[in-house]
CSV table of C-alpha atoms in Angstrom, one decimal:
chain,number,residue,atom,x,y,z
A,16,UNK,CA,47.1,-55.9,-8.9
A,17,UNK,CA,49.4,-57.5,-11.5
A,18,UNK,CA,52.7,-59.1,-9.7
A,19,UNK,CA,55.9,-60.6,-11.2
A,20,UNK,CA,58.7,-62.1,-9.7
A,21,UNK,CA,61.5,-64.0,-12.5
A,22,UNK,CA,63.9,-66.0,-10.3
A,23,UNK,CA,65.8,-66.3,-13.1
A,24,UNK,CA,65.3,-66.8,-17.1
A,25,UNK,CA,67.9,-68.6,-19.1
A,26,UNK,CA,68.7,-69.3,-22.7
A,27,UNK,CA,70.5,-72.6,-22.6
A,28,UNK,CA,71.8,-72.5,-19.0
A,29,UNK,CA,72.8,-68.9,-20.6
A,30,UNK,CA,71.5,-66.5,-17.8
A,31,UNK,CA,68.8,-63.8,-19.3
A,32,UNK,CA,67.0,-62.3,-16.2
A,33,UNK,CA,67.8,-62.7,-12.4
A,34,UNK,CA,65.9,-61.3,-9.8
A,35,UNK,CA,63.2,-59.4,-11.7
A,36,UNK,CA,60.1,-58.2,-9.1
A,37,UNK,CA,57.2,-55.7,-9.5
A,38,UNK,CA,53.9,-54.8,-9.4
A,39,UNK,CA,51.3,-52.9,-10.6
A,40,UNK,CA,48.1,-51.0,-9.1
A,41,UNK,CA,45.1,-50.6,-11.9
A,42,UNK,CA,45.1,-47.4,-12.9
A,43,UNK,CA,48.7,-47.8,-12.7
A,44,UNK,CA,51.5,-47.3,-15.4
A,45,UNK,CA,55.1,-48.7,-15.1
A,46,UNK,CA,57.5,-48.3,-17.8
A,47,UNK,CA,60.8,-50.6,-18.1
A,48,UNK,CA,63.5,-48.8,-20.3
A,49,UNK,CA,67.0,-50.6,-21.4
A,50,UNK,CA,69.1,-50.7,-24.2
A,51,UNK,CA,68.7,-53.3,-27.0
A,52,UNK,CA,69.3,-57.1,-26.1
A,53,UNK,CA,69.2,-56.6,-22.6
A,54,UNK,CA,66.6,-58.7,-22.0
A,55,UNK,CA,62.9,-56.5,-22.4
A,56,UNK,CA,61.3,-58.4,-24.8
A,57,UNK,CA,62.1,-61.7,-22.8
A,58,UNK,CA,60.5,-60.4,-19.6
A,59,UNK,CA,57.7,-58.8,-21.7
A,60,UNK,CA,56.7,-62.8,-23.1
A,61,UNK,CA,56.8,-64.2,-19.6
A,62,UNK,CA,54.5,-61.2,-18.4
A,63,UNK,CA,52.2,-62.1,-21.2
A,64,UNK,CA,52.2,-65.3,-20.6
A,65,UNK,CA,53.8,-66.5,-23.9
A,66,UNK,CA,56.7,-67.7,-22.3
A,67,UNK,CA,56.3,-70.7,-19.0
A,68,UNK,CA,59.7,-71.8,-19.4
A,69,UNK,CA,61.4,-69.4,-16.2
A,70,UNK,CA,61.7,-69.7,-12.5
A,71,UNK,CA,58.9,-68.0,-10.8
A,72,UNK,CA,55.5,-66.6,-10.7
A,73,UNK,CA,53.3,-64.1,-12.4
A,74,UNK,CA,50.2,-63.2,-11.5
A,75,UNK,CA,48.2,-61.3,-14.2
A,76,UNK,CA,44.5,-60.5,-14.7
A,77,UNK,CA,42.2,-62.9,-17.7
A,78,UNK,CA,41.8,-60.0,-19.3
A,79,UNK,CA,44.6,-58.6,-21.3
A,80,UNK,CA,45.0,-56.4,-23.8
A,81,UNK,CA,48.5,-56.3,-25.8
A,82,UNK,CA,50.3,-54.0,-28.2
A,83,UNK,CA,52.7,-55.4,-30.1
A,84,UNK,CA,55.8,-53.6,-31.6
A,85,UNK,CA,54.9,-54.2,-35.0
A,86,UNK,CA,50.9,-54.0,-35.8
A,87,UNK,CA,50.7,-57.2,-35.6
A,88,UNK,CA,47.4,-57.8,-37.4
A,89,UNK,CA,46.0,-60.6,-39.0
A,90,UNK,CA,46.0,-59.5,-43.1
A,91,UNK,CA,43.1,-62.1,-43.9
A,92,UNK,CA,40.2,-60.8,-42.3
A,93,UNK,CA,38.8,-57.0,-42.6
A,94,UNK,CA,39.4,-54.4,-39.8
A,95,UNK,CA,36.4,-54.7,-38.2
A,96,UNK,CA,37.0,-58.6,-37.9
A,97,UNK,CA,40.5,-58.2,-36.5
A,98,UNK,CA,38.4,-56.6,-33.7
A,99,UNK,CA,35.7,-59.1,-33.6
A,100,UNK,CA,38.1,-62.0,-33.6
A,101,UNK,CA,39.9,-61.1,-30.6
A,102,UNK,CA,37.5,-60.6,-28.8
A,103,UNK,CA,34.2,-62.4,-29.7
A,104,UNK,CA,32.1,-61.7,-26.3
A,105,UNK,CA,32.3,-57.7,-27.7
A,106,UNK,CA,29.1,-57.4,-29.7
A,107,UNK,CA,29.7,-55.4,-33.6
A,108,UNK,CA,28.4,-52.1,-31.9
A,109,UNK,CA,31.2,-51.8,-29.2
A,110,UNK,CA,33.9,-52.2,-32.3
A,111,UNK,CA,32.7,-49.8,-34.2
A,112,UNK,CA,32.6,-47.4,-31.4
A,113,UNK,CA,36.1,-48.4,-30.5
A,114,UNK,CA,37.1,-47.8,-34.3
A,115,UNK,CA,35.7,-44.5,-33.7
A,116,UNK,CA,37.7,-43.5,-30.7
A,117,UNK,CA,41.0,-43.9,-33.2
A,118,UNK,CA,39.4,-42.5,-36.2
A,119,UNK,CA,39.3,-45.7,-38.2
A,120,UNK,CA,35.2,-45.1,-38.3
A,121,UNK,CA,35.4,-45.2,-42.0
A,122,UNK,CA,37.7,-48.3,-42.4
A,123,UNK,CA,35.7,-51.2,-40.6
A,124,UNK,CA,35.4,-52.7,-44.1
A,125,UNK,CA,39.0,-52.1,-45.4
A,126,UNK,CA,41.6,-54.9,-45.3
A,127,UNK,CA,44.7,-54.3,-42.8
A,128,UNK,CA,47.3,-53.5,-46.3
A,129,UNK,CA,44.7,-51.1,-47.4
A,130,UNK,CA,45.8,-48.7,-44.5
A,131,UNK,CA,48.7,-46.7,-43.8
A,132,UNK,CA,51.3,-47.8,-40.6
A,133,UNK,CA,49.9,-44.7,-38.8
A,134,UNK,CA,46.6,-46.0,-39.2
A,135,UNK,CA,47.5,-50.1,-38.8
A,136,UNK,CA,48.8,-48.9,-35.2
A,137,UNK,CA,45.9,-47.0,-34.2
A,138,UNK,CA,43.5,-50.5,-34.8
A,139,UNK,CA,46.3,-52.4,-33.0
A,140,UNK,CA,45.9,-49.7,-29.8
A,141,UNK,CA,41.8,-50.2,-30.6
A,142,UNK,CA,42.4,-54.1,-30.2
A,143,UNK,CA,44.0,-53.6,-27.4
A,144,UNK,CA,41.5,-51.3,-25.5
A,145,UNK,CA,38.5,-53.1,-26.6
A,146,UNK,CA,37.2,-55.2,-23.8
A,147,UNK,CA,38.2,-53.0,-21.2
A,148,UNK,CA,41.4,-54.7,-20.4
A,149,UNK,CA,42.5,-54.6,-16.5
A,150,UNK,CA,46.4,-55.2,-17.9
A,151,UNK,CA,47.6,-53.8,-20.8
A,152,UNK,CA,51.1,-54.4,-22.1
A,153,UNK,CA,52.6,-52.1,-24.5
A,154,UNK,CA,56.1,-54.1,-26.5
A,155,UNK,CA,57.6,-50.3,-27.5
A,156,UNK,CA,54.2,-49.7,-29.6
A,157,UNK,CA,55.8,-46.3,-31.0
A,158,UNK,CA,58.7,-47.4,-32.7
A,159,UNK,CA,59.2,-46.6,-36.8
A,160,UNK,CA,56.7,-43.4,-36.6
A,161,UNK,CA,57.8,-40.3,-37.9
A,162,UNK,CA,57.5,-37.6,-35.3
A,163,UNK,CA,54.1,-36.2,-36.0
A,164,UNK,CA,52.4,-39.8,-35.8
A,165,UNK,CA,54.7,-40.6,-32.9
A,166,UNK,CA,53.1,-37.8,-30.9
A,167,UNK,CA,49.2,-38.4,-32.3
A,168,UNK,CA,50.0,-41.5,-31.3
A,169,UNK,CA,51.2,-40.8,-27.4
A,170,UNK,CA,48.0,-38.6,-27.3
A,171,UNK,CA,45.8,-41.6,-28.4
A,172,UNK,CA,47.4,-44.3,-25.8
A,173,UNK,CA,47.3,-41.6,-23.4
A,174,UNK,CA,43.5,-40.9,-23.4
A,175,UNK,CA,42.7,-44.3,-24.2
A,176,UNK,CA,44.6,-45.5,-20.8
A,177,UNK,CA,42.8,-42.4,-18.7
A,178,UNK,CA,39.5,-43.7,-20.0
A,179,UNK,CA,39.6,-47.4,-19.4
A,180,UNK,CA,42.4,-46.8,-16.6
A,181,UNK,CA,44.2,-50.7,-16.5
A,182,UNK,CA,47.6,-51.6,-14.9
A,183,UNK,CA,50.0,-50.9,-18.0
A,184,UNK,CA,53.2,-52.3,-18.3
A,185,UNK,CA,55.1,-50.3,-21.0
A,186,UNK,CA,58.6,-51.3,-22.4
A,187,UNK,CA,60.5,-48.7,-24.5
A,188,UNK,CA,64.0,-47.9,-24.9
A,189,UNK,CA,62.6,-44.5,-25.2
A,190,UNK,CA,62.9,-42.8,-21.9
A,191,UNK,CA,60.6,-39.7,-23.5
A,192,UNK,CA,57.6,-42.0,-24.2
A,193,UNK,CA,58.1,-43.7,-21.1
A,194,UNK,CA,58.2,-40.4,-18.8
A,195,UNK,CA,55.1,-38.7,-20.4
A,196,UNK,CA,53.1,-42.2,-20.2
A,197,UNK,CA,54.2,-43.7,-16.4
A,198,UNK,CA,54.1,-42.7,-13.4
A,199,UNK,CA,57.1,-45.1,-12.0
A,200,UNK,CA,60.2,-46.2,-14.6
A,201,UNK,CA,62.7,-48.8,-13.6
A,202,UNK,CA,65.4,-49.6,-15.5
A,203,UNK,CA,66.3,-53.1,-16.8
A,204,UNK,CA,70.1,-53.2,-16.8
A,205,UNK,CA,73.5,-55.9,-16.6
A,206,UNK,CA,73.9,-59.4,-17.5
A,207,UNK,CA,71.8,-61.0,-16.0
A,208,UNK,CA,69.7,-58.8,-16.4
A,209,UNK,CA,67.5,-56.7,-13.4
A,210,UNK,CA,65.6,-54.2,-12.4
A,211,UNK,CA,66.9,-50.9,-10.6
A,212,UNK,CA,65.0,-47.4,-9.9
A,213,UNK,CA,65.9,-44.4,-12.1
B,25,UNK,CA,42.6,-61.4,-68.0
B,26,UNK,CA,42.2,-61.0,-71.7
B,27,UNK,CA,45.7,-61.3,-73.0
B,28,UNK,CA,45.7,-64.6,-70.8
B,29,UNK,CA,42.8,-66.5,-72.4
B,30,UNK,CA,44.0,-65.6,-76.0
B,31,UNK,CA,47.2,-67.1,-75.1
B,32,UNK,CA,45.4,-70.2,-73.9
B,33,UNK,CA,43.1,-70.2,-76.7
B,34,UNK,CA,46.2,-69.8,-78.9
B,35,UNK,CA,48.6,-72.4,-77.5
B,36,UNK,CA,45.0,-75.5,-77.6
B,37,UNK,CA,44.5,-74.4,-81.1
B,38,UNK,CA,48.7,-74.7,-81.6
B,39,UNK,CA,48.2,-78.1,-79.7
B,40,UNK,CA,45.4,-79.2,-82.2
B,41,UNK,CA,47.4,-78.1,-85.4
B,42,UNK,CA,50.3,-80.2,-83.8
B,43,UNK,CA,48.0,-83.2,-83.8
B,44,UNK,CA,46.5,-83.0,-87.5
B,45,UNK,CA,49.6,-82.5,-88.8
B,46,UNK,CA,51.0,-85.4,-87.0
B,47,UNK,CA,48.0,-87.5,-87.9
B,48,UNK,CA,48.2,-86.3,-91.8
B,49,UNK,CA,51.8,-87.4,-91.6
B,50,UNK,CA,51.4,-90.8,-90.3
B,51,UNK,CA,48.4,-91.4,-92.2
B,52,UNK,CA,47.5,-94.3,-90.2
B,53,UNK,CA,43.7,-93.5,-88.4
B,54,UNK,CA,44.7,-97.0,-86.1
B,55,UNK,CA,48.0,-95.6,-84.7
B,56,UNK,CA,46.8,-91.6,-84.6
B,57,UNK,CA,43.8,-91.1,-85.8
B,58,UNK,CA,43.0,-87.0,-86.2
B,59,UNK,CA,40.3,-85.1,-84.1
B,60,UNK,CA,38.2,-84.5,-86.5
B,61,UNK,CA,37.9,-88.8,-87.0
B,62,UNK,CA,37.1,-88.7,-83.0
B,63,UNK,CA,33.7,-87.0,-82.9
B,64,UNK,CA,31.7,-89.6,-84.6
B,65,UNK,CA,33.0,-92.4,-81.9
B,66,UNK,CA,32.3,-89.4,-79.3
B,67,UNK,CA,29.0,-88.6,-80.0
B,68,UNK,CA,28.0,-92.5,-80.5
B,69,UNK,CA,29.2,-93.2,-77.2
B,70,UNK,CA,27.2,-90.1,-75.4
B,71,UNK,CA,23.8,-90.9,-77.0
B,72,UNK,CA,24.5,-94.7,-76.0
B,73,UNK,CA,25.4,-93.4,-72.1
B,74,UNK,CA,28.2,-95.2,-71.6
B,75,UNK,CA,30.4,-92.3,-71.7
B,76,UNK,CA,28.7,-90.7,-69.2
B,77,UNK,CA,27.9,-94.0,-66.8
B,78,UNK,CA,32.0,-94.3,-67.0
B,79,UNK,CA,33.4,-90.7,-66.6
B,80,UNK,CA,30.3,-90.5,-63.6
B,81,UNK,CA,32.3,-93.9,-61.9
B,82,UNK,CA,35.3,-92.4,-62.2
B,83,UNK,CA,35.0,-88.5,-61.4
B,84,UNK,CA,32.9,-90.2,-58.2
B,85,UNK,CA,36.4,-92.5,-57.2
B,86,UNK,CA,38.4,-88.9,-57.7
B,87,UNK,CA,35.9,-87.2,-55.2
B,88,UNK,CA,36.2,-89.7,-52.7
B,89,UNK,CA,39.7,-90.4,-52.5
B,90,UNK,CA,40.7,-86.5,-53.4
B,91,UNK,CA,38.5,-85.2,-50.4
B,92,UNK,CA,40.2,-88.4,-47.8
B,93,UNK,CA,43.7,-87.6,-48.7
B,94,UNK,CA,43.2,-84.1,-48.4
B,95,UNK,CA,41.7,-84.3,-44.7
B,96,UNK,CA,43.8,-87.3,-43.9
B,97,UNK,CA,46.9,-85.6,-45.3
B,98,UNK,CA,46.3,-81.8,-44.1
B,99,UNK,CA,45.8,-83.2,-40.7
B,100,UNK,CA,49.0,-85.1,-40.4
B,101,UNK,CA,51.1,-82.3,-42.1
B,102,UNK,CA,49.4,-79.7,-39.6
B,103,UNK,CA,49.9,-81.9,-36.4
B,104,UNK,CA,53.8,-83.0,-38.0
B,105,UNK,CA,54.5,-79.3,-38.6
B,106,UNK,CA,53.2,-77.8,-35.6
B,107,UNK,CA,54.9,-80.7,-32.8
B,108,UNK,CA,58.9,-82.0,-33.3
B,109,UNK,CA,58.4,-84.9,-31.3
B,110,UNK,CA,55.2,-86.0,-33.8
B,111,UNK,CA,57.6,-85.3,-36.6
B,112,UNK,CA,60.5,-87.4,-35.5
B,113,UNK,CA,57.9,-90.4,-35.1
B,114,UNK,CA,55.9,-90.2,-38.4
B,115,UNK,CA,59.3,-88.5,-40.7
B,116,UNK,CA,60.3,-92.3,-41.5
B,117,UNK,CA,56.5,-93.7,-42.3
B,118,UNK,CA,56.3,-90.7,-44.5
B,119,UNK,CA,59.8,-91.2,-46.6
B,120,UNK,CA,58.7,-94.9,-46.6
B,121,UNK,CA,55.3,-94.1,-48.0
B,122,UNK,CA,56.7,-91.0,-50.3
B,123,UNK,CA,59.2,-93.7,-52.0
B,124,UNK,CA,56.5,-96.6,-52.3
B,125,UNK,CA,55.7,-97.0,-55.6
B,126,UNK,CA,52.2,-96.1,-56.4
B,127,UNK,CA,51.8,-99.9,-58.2
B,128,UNK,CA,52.9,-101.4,-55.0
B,129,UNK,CA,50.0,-100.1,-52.8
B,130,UNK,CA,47.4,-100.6,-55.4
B,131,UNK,CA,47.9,-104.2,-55.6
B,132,UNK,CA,48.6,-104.5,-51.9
B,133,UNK,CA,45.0,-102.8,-51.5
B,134,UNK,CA,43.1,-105.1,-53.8
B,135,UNK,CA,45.3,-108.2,-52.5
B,136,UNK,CA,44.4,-107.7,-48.7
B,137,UNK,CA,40.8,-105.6,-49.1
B,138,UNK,CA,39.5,-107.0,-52.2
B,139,UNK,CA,39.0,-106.3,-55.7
B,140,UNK,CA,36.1,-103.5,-54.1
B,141,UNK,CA,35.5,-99.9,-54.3
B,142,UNK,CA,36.9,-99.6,-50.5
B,143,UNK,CA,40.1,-100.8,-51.9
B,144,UNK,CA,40.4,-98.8,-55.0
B,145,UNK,CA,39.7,-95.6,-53.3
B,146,UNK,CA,41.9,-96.6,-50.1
B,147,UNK,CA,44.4,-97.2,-52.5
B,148,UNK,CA,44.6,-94.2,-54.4
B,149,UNK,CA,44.0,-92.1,-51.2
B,150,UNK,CA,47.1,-93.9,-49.6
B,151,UNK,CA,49.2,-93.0,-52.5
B,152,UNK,CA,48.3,-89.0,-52.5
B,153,UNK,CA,48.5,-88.6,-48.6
B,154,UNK,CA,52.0,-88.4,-48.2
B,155,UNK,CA,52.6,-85.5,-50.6
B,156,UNK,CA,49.6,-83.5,-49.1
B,157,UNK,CA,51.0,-84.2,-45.5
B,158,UNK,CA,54.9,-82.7,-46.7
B,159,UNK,CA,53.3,-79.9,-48.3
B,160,UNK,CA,51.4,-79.1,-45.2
B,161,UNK,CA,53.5,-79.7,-43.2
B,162,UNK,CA,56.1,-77.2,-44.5
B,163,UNK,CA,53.1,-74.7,-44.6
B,164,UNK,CA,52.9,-75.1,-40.9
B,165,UNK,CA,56.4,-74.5,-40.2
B,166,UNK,CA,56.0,-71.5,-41.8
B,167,UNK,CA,53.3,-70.1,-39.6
B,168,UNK,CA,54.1,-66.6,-38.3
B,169,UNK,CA,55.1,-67.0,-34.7
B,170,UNK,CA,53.5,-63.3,-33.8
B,171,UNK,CA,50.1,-64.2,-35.3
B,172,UNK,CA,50.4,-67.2,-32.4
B,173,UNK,CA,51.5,-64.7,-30.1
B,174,UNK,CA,48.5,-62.6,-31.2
B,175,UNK,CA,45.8,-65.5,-30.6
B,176,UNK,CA,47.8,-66.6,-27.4
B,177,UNK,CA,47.6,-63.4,-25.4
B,178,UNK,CA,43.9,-62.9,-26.5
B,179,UNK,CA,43.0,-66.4,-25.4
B,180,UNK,CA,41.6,-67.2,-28.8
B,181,UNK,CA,39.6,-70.5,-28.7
B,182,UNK,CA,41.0,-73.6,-30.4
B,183,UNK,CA,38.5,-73.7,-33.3
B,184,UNK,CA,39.0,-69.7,-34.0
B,185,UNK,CA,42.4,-69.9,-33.5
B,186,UNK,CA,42.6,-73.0,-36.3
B,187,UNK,CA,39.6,-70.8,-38.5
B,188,UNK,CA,41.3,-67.8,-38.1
B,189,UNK,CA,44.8,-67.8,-37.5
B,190,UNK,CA,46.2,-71.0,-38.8
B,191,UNK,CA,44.3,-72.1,-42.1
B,192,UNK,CA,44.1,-68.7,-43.5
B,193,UNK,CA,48.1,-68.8,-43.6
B,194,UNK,CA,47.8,-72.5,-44.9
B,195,UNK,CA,45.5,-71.8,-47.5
B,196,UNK,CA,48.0,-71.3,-50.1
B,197,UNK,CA,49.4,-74.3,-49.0
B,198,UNK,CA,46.2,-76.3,-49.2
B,199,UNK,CA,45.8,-74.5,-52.5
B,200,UNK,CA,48.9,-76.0,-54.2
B,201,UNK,CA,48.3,-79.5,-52.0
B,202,UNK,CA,44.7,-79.8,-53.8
B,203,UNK,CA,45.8,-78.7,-57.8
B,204,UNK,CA,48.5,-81.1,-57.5
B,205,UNK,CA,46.8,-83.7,-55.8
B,206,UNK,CA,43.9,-83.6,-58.2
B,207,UNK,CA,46.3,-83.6,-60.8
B,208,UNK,CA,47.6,-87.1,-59.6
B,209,UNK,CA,44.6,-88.6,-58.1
B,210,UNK,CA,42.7,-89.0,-61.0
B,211,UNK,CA,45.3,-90.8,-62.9
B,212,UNK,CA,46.7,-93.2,-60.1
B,213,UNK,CA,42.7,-93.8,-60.6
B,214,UNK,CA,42.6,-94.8,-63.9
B,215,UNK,CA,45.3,-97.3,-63.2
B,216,UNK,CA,43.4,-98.8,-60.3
B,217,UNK,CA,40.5,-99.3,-62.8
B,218,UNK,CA,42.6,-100.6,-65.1
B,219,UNK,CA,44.2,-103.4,-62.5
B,220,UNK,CA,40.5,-104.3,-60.7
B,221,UNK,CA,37.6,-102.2,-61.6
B,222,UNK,CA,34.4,-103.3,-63.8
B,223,UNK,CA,33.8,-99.7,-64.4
B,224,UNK,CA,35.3,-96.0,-65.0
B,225,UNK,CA,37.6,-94.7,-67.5
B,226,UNK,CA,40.6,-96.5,-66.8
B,227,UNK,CA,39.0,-99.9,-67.5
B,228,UNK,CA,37.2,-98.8,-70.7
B,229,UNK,CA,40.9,-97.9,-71.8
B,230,UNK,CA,42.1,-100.9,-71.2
B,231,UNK,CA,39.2,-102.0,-73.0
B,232,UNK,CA,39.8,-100.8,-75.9
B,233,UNK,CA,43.8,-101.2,-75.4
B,234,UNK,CA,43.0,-104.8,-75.8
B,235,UNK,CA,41.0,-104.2,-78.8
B,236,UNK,CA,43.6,-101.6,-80.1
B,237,UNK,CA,41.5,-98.7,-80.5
B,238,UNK,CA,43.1,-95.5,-80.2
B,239,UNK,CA,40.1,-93.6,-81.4
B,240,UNK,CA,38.0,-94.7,-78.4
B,241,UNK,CA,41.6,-94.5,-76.1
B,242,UNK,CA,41.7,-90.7,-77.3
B,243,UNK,CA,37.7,-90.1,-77.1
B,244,UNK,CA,38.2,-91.6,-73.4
B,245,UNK,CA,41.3,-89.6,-72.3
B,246,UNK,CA,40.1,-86.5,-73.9
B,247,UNK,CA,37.1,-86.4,-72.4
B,248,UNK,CA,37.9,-87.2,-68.7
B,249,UNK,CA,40.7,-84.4,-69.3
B,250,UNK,CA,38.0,-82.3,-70.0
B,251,UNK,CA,35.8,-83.2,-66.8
B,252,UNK,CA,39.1,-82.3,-64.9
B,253,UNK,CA,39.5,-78.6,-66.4
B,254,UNK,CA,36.2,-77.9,-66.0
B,255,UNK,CA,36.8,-79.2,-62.1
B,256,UNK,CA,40.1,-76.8,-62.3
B,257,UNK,CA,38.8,-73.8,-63.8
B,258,UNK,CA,35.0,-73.7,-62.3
B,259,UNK,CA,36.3,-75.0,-58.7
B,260,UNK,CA,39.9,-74.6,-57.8
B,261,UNK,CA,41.1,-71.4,-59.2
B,262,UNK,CA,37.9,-69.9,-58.2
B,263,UNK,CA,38.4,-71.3,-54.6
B,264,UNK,CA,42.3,-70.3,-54.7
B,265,UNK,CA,41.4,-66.4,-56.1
B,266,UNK,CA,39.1,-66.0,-53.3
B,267,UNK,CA,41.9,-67.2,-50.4
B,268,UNK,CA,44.2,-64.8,-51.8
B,269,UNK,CA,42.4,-61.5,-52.5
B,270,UNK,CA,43.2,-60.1,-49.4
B,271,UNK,CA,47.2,-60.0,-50.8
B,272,UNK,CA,45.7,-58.2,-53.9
B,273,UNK,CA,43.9,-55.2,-51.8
């Protein structure tokens, strides 16, 4: 069970977030929507723990897996290592396999430029997954796609997440990817900002 | 690649021709003698030894102190560049040190070590970590704050996270830090050989300063020179290539 509760968040005694509480079963998927600057990505780096500076608690699983809204991998070491890397206690075998799931099977020795955006996603999603994570957080993973890749890409996240089944935590101002994807969507809305069913 | 080393080739040989000429025109062989009135002197001096006892003393004091300022300095840039606080403490020794002249702490270093190796070396490493820590440091500010996002949520170690995450991005950085730095180190060493060495190519020029001997000066200089492009093409650019060829994928 993954819980939050932000008190409150500010940016310089500037008020961010106020009153922000939920949780989430495993096998359970909870998207936040909002429009821009209203405050997603701030929750979305106290939920992942790269944010301490708020008032209250989150309690969240050791093992997390992330997407990041831009691919977010590191360009000096090979695909395969990117994988390795992250998660060391994952022997060479299990990565490959993952790589397989998202058809990247062929690129373990490629560098991260060498592939396409469609393709620099799908190894983000296959970081993310690898490990088994009991929390994953996706930071709007679909955004710049064109709509083909946008929808291979749904597919993917949505097979992977019925496979390893975590407590996924999705932020999107896209209330498409967020109805196909979760089963509950709240709304993050107002200054400061909170949470209210949709 | 070609084109490059026939423009190199090109542009020594242009050097050269720049030199006889000037040497024909002068037509003094005390004040500039001309290369070709340099390889007797050169090749006496190699079958005698002491060509290669010297350059060995020196390229050893280069090693040492090039390898101390470069940990000593990378560390303090990193740990400057990654915490404020650390900055706003050391920002003051560093503009002190930066605008000490390189004289200065050579002669301090003899006058309160000794005229010793520990001294020499401490004193040319003192003078070269200042400009490795500001150049690291900068490269440290410059970290991208989603790669320490990245290592954060995956609860990368310390060591990966400095292996894998934060030198890579420094390594141009370090690159630029250490062909500079060689650059300088291995002249602020001749001049501490010159003030209190027994040894090493800066004291066999002065050597043969005070016996006014510009052919040895020249067969002294030119070959250290050499010793240090050999160190610059067979080390460093190799070394630098191979941190960047994941940009040239």
């Amino acid at each position: 069970m993954i819980s939050v509760h932000v008190r409150s968040k500010a940016y310089s005694s500037t008020p961010v977030l106020q009153g922000v509480r939920f949780d989430i079963a495993q096998g359970e998927t909870l998207a936040i929507v909002g429009g821009s600057g209203v405050g997603k990505s701030t929750l979305l780096r106290i939920v992942a723990g790269l944010d301490p500076d708020f008032e209250g608690q989150v309690h969240a699983p050791e093992r997390i897996g992330m997407v990041f809204q831009e691919p977010n991998l590191l360009p000096w070491r090979r695909v395969l290592h990117n994988l390795l890397l992250t998660h060391p206690e994952i022997g060479e075998t299990a990565a490959r396999e993952m790589l397989d799931r998202v058809g990247l099977s062929d690129k373990a020795d490629h560098w991260p430029r060498q592939l396409s955006l469609g393709q620099q996603r799908r190894l983000s999603l296959a970081r993310a997954f690898l490990g088994a994570p009991e929390f994953l957080i996706l930071d709007e993973p679909f955004t710049s796609l064109d709509p083909a890749l946008h929808a291979d890409m749904l597919d993917l996240t949505q097979t992977l997440i019925e496979t390893f089944s975590p407590a996924v935590l999705l932020v999107t101002h896209n209330s498409d990817e967020a109805t196909r994807l979760a089963g509950t969507i709240r709304e993050l809305h107002g200054t400061p900002a909170g949470l209210r069913e949709i | 690649m070609g084109r490059r080393i026939t423009i190199s080739f090109v542009s020594i040989a242009g050097f050269i021709a720049l030199w006889i000429a000037l040497a024909f025109k002068i037509a003094d062989p005390q004040i500039l003698p001309g290369p070709d009135a340099l390889v007797g002197p050169f090749l006496a001096e190699l079958a005698s030894g002491e060509l290669i006892y010297h350059l060995s003393q020196t390229l050893l004091r280069v090693v040492w102190a090039f390898a101390l300022a470069m940990i000593l300095g990378t560390s303090i840039g990193f740990v400057m560049g990654a915490s404020d606080r650390v900055n706003d403490w050391l920002d003051p020794w560093l503009v002190v040190f930066l605008n000490l002249p390189a004289l200065v702490l050579i002669v301090l270093c003899y006058l309160w070590i000794g005229l010793n190796e520990t001294a020499a070396i401490a004193a040319v490493t003192l003078n070269k970590v200042p400009n490795v820590a500001v150049v690291i440091r900068e490269g440290t500010r410059a970290r991208s704050p989603d790669t320490a996002a990245l290592a954060q949520v995956y609860r990368m170690g310390r060591v990966a996270r400095i292996m894998h995450v934060d030198l890579p991005q420094l390594a141009p950085f370090v690159a630029a830090a250490a062909r500079s730095g060689i650059a300088v180190i291995w002249k602020i060493v001749l001049v501490v050989e010159l003030l209190g060495r027994s040894n090493g190519v800066g004291f066999q020029i002065h050597l043969y300063f005070q016996l006014f001997d510009v052919g040895m000066v020249l067969v002294y200089a030119f070959s250290f020179i050499a010793v240090m492009l050999v160190v610059e093409w067979c080390l460093l650019q190799p070394w630098e290539r191979s941190s960047r060829r994941w940009r040239q994928a």
